[in-house]
Backbone atoms as SQL, in Angstrom:
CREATE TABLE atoms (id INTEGER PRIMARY KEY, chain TEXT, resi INTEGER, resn TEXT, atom TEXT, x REAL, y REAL, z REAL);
INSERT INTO atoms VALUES
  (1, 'A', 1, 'UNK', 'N', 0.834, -1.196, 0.000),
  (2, 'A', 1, 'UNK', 'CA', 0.000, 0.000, 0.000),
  (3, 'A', 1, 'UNK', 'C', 0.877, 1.256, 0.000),
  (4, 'A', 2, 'UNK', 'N', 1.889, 1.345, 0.800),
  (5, 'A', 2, 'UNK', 'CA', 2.710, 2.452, 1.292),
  (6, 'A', 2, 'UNK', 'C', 3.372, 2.607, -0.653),
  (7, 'A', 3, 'UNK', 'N', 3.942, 1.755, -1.076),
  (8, 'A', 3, 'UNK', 'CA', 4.487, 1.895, -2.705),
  (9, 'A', 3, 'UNK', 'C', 3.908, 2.477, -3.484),
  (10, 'A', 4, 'UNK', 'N', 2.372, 2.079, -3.283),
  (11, 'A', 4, 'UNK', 'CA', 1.315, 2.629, -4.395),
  (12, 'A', 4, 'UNK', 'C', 1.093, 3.979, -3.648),
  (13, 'A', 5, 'UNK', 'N', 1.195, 4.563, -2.773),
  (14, 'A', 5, 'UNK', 'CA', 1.027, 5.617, -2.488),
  (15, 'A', 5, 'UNK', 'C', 1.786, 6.325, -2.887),
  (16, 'A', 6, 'UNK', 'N', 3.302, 6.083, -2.552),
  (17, 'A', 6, 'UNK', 'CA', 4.554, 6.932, -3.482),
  (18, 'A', 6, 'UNK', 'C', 4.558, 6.563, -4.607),
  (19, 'A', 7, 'UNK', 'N', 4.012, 5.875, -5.621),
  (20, 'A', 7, 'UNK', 'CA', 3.844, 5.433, -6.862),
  (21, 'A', 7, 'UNK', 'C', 2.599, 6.745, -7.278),
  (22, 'A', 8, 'UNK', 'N', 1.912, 6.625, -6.540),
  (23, 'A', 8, 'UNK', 'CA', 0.814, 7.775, -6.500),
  (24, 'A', 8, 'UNK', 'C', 1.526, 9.559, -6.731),
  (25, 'A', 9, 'UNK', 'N', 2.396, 9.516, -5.587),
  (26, 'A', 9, 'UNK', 'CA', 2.148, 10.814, -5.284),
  (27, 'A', 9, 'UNK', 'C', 3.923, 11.476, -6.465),
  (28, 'A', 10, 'UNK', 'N', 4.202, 10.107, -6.426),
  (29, 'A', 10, 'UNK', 'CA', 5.605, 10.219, -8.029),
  (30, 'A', 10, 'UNK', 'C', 4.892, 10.788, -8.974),
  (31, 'A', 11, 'UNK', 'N', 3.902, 9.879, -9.783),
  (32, 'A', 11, 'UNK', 'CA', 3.254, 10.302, -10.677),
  (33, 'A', 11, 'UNK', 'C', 2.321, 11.890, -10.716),
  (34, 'A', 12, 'UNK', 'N', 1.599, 11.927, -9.808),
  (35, 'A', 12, 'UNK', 'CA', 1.153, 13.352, -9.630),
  (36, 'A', 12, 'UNK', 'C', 2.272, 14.444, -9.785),
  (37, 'A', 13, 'UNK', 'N', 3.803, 14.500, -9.103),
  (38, 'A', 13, 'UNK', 'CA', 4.815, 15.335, -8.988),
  (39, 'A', 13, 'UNK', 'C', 5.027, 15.367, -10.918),
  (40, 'A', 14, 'UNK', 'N', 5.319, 13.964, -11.631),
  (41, 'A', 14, 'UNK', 'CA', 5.695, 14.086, -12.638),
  (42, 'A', 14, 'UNK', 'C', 4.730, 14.732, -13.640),
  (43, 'A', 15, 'UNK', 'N', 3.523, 14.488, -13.370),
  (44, 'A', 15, 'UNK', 'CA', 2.572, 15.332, -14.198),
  (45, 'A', 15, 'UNK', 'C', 2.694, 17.109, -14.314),
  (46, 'A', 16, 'UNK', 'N', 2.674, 17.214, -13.105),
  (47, 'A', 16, 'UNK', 'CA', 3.054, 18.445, -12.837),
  (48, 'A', 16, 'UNK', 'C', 3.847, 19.210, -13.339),
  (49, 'A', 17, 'UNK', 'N', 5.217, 18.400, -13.255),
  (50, 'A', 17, 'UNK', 'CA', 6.864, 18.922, -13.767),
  (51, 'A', 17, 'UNK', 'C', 6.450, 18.673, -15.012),
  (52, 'A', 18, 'UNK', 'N', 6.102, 17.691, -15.705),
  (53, 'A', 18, 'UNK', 'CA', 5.593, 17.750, -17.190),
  (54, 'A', 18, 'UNK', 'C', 5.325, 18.979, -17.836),
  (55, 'A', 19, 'UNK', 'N', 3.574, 19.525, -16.881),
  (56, 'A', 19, 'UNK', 'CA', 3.464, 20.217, -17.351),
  (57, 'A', 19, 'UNK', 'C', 4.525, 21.873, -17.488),
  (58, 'A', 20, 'UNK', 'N', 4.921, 21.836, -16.751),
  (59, 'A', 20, 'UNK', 'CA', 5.907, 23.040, -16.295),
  (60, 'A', 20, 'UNK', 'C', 7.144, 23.230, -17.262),
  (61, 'A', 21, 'UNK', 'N', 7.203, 22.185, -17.566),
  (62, 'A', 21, 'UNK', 'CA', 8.462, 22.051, -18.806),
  (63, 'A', 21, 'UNK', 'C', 7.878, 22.402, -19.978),
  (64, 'A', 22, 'UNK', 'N', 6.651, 21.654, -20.072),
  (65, 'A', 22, 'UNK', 'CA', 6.250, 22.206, -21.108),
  (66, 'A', 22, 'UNK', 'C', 5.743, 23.703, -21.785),
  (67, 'A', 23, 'UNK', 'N', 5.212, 24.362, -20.318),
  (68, 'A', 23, 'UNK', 'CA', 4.760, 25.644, -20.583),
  (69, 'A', 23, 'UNK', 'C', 5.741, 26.443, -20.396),
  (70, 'A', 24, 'UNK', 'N', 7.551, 25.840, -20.012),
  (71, 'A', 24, 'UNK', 'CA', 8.702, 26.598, -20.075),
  (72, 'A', 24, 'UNK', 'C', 9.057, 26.988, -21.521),
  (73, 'A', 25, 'UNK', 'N', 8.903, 26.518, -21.931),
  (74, 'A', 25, 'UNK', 'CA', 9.485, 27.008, -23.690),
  (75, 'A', 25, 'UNK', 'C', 8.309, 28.343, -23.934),
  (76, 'A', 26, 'UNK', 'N', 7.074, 28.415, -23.647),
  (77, 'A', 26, 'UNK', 'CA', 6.605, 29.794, -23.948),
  (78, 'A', 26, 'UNK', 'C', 6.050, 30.896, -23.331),
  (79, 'A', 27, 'UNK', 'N', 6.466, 30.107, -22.042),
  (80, 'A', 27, 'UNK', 'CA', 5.537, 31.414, -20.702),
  (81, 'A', 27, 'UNK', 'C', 6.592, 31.442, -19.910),
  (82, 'A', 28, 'UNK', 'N', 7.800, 30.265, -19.689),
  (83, 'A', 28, 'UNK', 'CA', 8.695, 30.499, -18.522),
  (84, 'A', 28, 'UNK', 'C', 8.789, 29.803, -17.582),
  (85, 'A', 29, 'UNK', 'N', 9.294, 29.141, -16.743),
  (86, 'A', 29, 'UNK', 'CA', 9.071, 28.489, -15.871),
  (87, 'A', 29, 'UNK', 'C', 9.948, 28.808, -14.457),
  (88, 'A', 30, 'UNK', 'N', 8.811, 28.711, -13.283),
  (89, 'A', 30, 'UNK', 'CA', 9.101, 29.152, -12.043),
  (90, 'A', 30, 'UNK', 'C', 10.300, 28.014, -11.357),
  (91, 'A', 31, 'UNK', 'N', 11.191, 28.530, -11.776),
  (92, 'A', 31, 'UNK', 'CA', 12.326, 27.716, -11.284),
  (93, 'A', 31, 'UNK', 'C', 12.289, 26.799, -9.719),
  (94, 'A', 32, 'UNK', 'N', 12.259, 28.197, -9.171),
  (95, 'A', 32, 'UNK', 'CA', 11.657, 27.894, -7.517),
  (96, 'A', 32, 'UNK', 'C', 10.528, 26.375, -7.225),
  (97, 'A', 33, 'UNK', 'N', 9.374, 27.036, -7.984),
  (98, 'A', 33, 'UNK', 'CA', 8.267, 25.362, -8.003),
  (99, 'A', 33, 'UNK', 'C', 9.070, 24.478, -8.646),
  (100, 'A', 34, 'UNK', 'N', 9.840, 24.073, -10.120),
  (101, 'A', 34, 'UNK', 'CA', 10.411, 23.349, -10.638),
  (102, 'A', 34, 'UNK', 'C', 11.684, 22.369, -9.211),
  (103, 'A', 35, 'UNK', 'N', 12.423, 23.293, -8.817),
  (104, 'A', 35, 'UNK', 'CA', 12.602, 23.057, -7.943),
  (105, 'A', 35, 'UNK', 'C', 12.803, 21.956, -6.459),
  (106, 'A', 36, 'UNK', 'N', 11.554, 23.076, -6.154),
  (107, 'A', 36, 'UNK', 'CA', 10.584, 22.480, -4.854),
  (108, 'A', 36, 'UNK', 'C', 9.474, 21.014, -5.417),
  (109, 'A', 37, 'UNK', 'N', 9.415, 20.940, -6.589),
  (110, 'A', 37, 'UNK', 'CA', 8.582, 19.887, -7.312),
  (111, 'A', 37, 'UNK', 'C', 9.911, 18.736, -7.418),
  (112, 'A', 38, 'UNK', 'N', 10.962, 18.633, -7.945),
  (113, 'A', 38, 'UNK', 'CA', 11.862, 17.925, -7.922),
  (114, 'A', 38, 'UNK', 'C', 12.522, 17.527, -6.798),
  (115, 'A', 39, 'UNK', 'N', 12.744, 18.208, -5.578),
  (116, 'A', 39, 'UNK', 'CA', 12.886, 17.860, -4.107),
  (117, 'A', 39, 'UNK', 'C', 11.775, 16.836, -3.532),
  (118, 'A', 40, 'UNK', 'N', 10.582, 17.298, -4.170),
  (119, 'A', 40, 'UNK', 'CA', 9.352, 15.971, -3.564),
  (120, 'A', 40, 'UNK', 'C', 10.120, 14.815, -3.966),
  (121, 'A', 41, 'UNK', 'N', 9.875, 14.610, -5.766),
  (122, 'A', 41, 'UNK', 'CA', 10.724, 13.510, -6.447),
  (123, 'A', 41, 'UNK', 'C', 11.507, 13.095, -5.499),
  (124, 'A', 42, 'UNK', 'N', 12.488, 13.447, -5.171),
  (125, 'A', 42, 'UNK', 'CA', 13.841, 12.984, -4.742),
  (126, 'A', 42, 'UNK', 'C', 13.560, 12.412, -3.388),
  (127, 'A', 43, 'UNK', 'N', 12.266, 13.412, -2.125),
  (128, 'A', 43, 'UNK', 'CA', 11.943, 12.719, -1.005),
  (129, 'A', 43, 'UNK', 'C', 11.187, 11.678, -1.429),
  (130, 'A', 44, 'UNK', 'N', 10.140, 11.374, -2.317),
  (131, 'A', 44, 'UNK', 'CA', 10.035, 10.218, -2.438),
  (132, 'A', 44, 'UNK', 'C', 10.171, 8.767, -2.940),
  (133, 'A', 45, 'UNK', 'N', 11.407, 8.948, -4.121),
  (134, 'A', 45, 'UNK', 'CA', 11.921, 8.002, -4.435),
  (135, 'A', 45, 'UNK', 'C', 12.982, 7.595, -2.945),
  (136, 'A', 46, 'UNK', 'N', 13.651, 8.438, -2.262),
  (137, 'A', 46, 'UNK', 'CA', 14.352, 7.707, -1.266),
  (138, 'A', 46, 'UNK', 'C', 13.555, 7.234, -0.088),
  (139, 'A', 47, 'UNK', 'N', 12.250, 7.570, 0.038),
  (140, 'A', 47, 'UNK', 'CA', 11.509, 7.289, 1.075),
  (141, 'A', 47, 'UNK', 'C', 10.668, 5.582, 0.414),
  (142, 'A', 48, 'UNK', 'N', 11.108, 5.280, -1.098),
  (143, 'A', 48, 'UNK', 'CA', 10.496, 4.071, -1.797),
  (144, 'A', 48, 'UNK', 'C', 11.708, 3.571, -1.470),
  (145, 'A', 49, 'UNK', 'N', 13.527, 3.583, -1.362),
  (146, 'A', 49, 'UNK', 'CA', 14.262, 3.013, -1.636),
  (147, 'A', 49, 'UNK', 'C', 14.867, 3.208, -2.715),
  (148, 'A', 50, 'UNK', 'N', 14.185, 3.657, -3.270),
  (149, 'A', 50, 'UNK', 'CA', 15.138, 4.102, -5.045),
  (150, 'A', 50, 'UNK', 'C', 15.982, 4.992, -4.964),
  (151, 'A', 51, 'UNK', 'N', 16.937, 4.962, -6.153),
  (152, 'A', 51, 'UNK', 'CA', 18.058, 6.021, -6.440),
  (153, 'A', 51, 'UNK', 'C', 17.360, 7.016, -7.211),
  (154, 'A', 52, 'UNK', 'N', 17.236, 8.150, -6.631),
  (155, 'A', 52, 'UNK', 'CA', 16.517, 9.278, -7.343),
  (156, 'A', 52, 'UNK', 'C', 17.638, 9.554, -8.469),
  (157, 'A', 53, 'UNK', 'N', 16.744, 9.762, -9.399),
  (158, 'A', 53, 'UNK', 'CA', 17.424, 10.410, -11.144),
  (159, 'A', 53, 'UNK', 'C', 18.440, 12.020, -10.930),
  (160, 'A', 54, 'UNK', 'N', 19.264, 11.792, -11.460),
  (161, 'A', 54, 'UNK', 'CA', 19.726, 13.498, -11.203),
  (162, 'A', 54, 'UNK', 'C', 18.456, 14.286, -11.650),
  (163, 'A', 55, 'UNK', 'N', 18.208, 15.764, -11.541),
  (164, 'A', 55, 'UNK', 'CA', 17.547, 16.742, -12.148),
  (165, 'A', 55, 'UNK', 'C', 17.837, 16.624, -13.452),
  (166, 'A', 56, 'UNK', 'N', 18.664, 16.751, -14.871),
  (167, 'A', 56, 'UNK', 'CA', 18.822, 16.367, -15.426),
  (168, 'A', 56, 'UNK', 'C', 18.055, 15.439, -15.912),
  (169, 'A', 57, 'UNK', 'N', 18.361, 14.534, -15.685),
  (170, 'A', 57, 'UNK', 'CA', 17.230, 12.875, -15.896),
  (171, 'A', 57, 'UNK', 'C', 16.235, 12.837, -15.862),
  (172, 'A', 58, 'UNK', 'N', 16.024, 13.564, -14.616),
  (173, 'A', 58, 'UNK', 'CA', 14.668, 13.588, -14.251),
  (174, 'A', 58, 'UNK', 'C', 13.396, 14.782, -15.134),
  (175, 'A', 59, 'UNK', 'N', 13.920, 15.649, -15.709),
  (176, 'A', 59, 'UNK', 'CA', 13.660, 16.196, -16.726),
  (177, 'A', 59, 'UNK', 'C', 13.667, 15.435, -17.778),
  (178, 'A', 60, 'UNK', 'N', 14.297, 14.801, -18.512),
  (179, 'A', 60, 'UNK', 'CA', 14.123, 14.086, -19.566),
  (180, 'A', 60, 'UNK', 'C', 13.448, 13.203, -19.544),
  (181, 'A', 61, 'UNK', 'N', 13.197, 12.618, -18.456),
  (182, 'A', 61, 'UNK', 'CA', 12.124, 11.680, -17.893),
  (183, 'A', 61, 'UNK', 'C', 10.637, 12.077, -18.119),
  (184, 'A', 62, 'UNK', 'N', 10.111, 13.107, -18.256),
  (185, 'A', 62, 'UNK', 'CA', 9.356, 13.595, -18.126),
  (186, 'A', 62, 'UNK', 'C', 8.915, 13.997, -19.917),
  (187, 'A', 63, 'UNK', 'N', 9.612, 14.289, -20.361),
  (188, 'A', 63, 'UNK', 'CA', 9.631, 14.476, -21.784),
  (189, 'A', 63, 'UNK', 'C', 8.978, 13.086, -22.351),
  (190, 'A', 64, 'UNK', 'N', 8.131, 13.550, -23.509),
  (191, 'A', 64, 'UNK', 'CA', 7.301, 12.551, -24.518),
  (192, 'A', 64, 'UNK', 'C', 8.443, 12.118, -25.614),
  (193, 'A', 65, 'UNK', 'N', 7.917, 11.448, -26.430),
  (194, 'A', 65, 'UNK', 'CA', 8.313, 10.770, -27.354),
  (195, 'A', 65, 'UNK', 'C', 8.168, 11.907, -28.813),
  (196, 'A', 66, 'UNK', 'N', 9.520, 12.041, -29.439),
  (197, 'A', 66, 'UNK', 'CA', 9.361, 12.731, -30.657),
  (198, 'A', 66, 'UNK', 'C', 8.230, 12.795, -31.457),
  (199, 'A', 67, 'UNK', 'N', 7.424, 13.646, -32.352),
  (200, 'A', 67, 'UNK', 'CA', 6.337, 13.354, -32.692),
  (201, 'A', 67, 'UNK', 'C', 6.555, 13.023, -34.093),
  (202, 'A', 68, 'UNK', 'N', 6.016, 13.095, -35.326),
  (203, 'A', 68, 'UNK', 'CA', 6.325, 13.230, -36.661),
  (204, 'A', 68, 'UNK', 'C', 5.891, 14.489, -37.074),
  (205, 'A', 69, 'UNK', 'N', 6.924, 14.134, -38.170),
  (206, 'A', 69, 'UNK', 'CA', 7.355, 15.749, -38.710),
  (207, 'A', 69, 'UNK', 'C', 5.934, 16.054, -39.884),
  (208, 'A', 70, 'UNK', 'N', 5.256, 17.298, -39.296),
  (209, 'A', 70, 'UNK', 'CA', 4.058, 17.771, -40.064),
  (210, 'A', 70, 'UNK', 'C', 4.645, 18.456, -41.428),
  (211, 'A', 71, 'UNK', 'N', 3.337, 18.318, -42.315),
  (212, 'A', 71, 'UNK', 'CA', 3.401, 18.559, -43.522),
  (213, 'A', 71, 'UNK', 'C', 4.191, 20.040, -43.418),
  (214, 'A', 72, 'UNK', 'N', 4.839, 20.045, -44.891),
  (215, 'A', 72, 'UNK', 'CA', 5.681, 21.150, -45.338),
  (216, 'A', 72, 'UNK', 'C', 4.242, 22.143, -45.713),
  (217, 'A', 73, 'UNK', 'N', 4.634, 23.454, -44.926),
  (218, 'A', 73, 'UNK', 'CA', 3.349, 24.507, -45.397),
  (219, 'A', 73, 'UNK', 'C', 3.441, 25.300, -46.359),
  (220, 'A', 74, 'UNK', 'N', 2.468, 25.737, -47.106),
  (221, 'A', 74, 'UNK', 'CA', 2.235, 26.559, -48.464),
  (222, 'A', 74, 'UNK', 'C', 3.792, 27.585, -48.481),
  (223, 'A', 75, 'UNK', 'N', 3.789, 28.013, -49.545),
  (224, 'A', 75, 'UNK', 'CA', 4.753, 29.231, -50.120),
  (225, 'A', 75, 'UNK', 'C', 4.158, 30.388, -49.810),
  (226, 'A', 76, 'UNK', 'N', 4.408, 31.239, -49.047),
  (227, 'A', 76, 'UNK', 'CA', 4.170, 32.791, -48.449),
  (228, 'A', 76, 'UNK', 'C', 4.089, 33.787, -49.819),
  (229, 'A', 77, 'UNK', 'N', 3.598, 34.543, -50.139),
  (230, 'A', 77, 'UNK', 'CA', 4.017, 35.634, -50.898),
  (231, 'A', 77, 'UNK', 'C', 4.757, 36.204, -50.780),
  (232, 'A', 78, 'UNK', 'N', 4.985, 36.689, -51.830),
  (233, 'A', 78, 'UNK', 'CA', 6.316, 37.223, -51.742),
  (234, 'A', 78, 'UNK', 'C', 6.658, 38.704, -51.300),
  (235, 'A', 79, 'UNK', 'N', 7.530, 39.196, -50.788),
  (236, 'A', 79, 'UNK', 'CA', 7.457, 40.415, -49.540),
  (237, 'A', 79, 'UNK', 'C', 7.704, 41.638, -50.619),
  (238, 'A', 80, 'UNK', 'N', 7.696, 42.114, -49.797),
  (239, 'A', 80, 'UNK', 'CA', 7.941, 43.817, -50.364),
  (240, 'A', 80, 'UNK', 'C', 9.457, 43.965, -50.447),
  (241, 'A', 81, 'UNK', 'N', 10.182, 44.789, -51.560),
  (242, 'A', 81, 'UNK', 'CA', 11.666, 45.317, -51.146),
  (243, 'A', 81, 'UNK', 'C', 11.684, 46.540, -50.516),
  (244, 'A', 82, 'UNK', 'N', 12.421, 46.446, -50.035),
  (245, 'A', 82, 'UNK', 'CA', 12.609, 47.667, -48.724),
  (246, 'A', 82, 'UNK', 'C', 12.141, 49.104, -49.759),
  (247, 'A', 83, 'UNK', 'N', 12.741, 49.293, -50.837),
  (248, 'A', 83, 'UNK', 'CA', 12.706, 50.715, -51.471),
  (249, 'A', 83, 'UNK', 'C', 11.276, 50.705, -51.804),
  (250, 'A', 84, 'UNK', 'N', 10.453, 49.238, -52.377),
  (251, 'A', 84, 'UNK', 'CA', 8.754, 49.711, -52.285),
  (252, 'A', 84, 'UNK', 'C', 8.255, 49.735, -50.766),
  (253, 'A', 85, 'UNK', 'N', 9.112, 49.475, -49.883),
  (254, 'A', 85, 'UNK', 'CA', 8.230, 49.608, -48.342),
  (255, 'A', 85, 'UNK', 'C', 8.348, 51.690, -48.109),
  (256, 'A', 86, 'UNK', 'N', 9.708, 52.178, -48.649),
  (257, 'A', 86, 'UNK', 'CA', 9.988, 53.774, -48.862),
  (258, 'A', 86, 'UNK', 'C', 8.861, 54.428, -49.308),
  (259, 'A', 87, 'UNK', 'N', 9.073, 53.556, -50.852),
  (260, 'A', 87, 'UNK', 'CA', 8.260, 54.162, -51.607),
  (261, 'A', 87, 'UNK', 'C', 6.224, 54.517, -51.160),
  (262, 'A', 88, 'UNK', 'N', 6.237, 53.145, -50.539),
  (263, 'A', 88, 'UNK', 'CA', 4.867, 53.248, -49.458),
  (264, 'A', 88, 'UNK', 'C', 4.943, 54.226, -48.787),
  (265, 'A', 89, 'UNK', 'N', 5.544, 54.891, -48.041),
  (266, 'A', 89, 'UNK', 'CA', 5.498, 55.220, -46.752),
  (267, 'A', 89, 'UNK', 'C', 5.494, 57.256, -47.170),
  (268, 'A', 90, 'UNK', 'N', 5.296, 57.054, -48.360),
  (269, 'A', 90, 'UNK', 'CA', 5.393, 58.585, -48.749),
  (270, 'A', 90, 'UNK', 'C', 6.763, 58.990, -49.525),
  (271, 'A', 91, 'UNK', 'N', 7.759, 58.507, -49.336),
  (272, 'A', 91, 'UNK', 'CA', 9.104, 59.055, -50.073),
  (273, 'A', 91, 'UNK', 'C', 8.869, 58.573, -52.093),
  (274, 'A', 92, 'UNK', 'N', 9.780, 59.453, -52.644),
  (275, 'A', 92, 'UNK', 'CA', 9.440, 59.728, -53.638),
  (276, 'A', 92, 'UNK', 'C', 10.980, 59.566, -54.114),
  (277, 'A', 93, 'UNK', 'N', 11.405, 58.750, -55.745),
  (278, 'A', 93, 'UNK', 'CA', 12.393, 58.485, -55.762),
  (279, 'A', 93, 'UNK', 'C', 13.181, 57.474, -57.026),
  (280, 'A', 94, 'UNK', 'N', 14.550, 57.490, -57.227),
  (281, 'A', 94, 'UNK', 'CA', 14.359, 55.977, -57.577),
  (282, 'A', 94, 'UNK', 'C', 15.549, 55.218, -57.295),
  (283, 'A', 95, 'UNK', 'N', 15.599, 53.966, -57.111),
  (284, 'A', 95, 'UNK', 'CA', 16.191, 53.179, -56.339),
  (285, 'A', 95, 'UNK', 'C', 17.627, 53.835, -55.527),
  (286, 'A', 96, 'UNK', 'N', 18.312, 54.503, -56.742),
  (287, 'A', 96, 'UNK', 'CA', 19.731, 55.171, -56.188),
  (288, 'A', 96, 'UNK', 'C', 19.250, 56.051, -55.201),
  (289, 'A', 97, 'UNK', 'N', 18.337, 57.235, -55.303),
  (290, 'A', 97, 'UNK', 'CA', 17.707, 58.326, -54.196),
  (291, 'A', 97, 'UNK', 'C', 17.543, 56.968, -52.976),
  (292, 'A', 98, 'UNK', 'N', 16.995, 56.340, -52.586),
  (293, 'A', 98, 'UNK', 'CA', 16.448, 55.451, -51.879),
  (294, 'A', 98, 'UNK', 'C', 17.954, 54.925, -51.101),
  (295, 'A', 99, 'UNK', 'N', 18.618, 54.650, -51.548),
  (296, 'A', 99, 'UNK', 'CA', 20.363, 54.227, -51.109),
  (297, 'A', 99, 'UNK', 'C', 20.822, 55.010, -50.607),
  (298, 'A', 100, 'UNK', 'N', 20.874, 56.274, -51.462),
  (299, 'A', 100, 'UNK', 'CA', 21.371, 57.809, -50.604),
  (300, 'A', 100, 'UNK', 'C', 20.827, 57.667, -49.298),
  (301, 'A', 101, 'UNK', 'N', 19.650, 57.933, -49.203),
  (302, 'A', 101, 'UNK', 'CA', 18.400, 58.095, -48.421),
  (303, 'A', 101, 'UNK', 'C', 19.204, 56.986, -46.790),
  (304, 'A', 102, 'UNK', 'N', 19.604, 55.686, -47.437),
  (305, 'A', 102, 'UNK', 'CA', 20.097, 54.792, -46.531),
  (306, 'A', 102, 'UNK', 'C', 21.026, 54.928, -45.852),
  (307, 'A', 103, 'UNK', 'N', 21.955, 55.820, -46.368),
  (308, 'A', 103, 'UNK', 'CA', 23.243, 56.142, -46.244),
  (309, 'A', 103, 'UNK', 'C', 23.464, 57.398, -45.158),
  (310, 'A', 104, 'UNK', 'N', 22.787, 58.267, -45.650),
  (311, 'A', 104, 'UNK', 'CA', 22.510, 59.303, -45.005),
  (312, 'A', 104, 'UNK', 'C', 23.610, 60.123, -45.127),
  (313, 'A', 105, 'UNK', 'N', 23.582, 61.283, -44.384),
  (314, 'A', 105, 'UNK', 'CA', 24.944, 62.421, -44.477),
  (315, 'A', 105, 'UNK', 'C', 26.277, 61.821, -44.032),
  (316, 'A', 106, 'UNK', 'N', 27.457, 62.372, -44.274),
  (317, 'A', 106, 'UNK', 'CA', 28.525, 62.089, -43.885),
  (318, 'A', 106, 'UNK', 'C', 28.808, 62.783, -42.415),
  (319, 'A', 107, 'UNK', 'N', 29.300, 61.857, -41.762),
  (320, 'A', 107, 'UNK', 'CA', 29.228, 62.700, -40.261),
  (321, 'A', 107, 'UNK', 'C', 30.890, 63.244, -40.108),
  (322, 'A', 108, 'UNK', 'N', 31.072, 63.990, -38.968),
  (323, 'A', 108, 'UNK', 'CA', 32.218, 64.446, -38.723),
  (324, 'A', 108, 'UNK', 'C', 33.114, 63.361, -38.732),
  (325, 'A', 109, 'UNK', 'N', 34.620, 63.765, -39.002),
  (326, 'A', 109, 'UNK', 'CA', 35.872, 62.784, -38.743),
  (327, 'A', 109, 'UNK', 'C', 35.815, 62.805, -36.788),
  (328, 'A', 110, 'UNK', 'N', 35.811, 61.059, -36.579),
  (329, 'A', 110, 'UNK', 'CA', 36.006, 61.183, -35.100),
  (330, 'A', 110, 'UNK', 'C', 37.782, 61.356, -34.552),
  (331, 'A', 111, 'UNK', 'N', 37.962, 61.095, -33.659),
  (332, 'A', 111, 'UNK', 'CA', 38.962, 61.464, -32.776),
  (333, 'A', 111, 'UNK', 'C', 40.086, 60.106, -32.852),
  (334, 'A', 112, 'UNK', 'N', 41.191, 59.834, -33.303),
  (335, 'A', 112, 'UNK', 'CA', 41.464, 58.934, -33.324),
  (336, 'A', 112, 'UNK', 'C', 42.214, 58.374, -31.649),
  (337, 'A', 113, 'UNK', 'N', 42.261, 56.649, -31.494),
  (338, 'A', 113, 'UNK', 'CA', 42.159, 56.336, -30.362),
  (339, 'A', 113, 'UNK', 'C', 43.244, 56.785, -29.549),
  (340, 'A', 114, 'UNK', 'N', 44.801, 57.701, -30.443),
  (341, 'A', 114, 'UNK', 'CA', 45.856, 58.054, -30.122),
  (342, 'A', 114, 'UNK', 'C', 45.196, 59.338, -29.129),
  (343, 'A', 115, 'UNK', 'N', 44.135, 60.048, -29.551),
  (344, 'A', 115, 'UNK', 'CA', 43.904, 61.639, -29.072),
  (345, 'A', 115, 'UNK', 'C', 43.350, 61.604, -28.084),
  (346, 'A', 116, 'UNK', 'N', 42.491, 60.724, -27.899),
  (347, 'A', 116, 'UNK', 'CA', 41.665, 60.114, -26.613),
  (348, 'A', 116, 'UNK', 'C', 41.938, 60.446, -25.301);
């Protein structure tokens, strides 16, 4: 009874950390609970007798099985070049004006690192 209980309360911890790993790749994960969730692990695999997994392991442990690779998606249209994104935006021109435009004025000669 006492096994299936830490068999119990393993599995609940690992669900958990599951989920937490998983919602780490796009929200973040609270290190602290990650943690304090992996310290349970560890009290109760030694309270079963087992050799608890490093953290490490025990993370990968938790990880699913690769999935298959989804279909290749449509061809995007094709984008704007920067000088028609200019040309949008109100400037008036043609491609060379547009380069200038990129370039901008020549600024002062700086200080060389000898004058410093």
């Amino acid at each position: 009874m006492k096994k299936r209980f830490l068999g119990l309360i393993a599995l609940c911890l690992g669900i958990t950390a599951g989920a937490l790993v998983g919602c780490g790749e796009e929200e973040g994960v609270d290190e602290g609970m990650l943690d304090q969730i992996y310290s349970q692990y560890v009290a109760s695999a030694e309270e079963a007798g087992e050799e608890p997994l490093s953290f490490d392991e025990w993370i990968e442990s938790l990880k699913g099985d690769k999935g298959d690779k989804g279909d290749k998606g449509d061809k995007g249209e094709t984008g704007k070049s920067a000088y028609q994104i200019w040309l949008d935006n109100g400037n008036t021109g043609t491609e060379e004006d547009f380069l200038e435009w990129l370039k901008g004025e020549e600024g002062e000669t700086g200080k060389s690192a000898y004058q410093i």
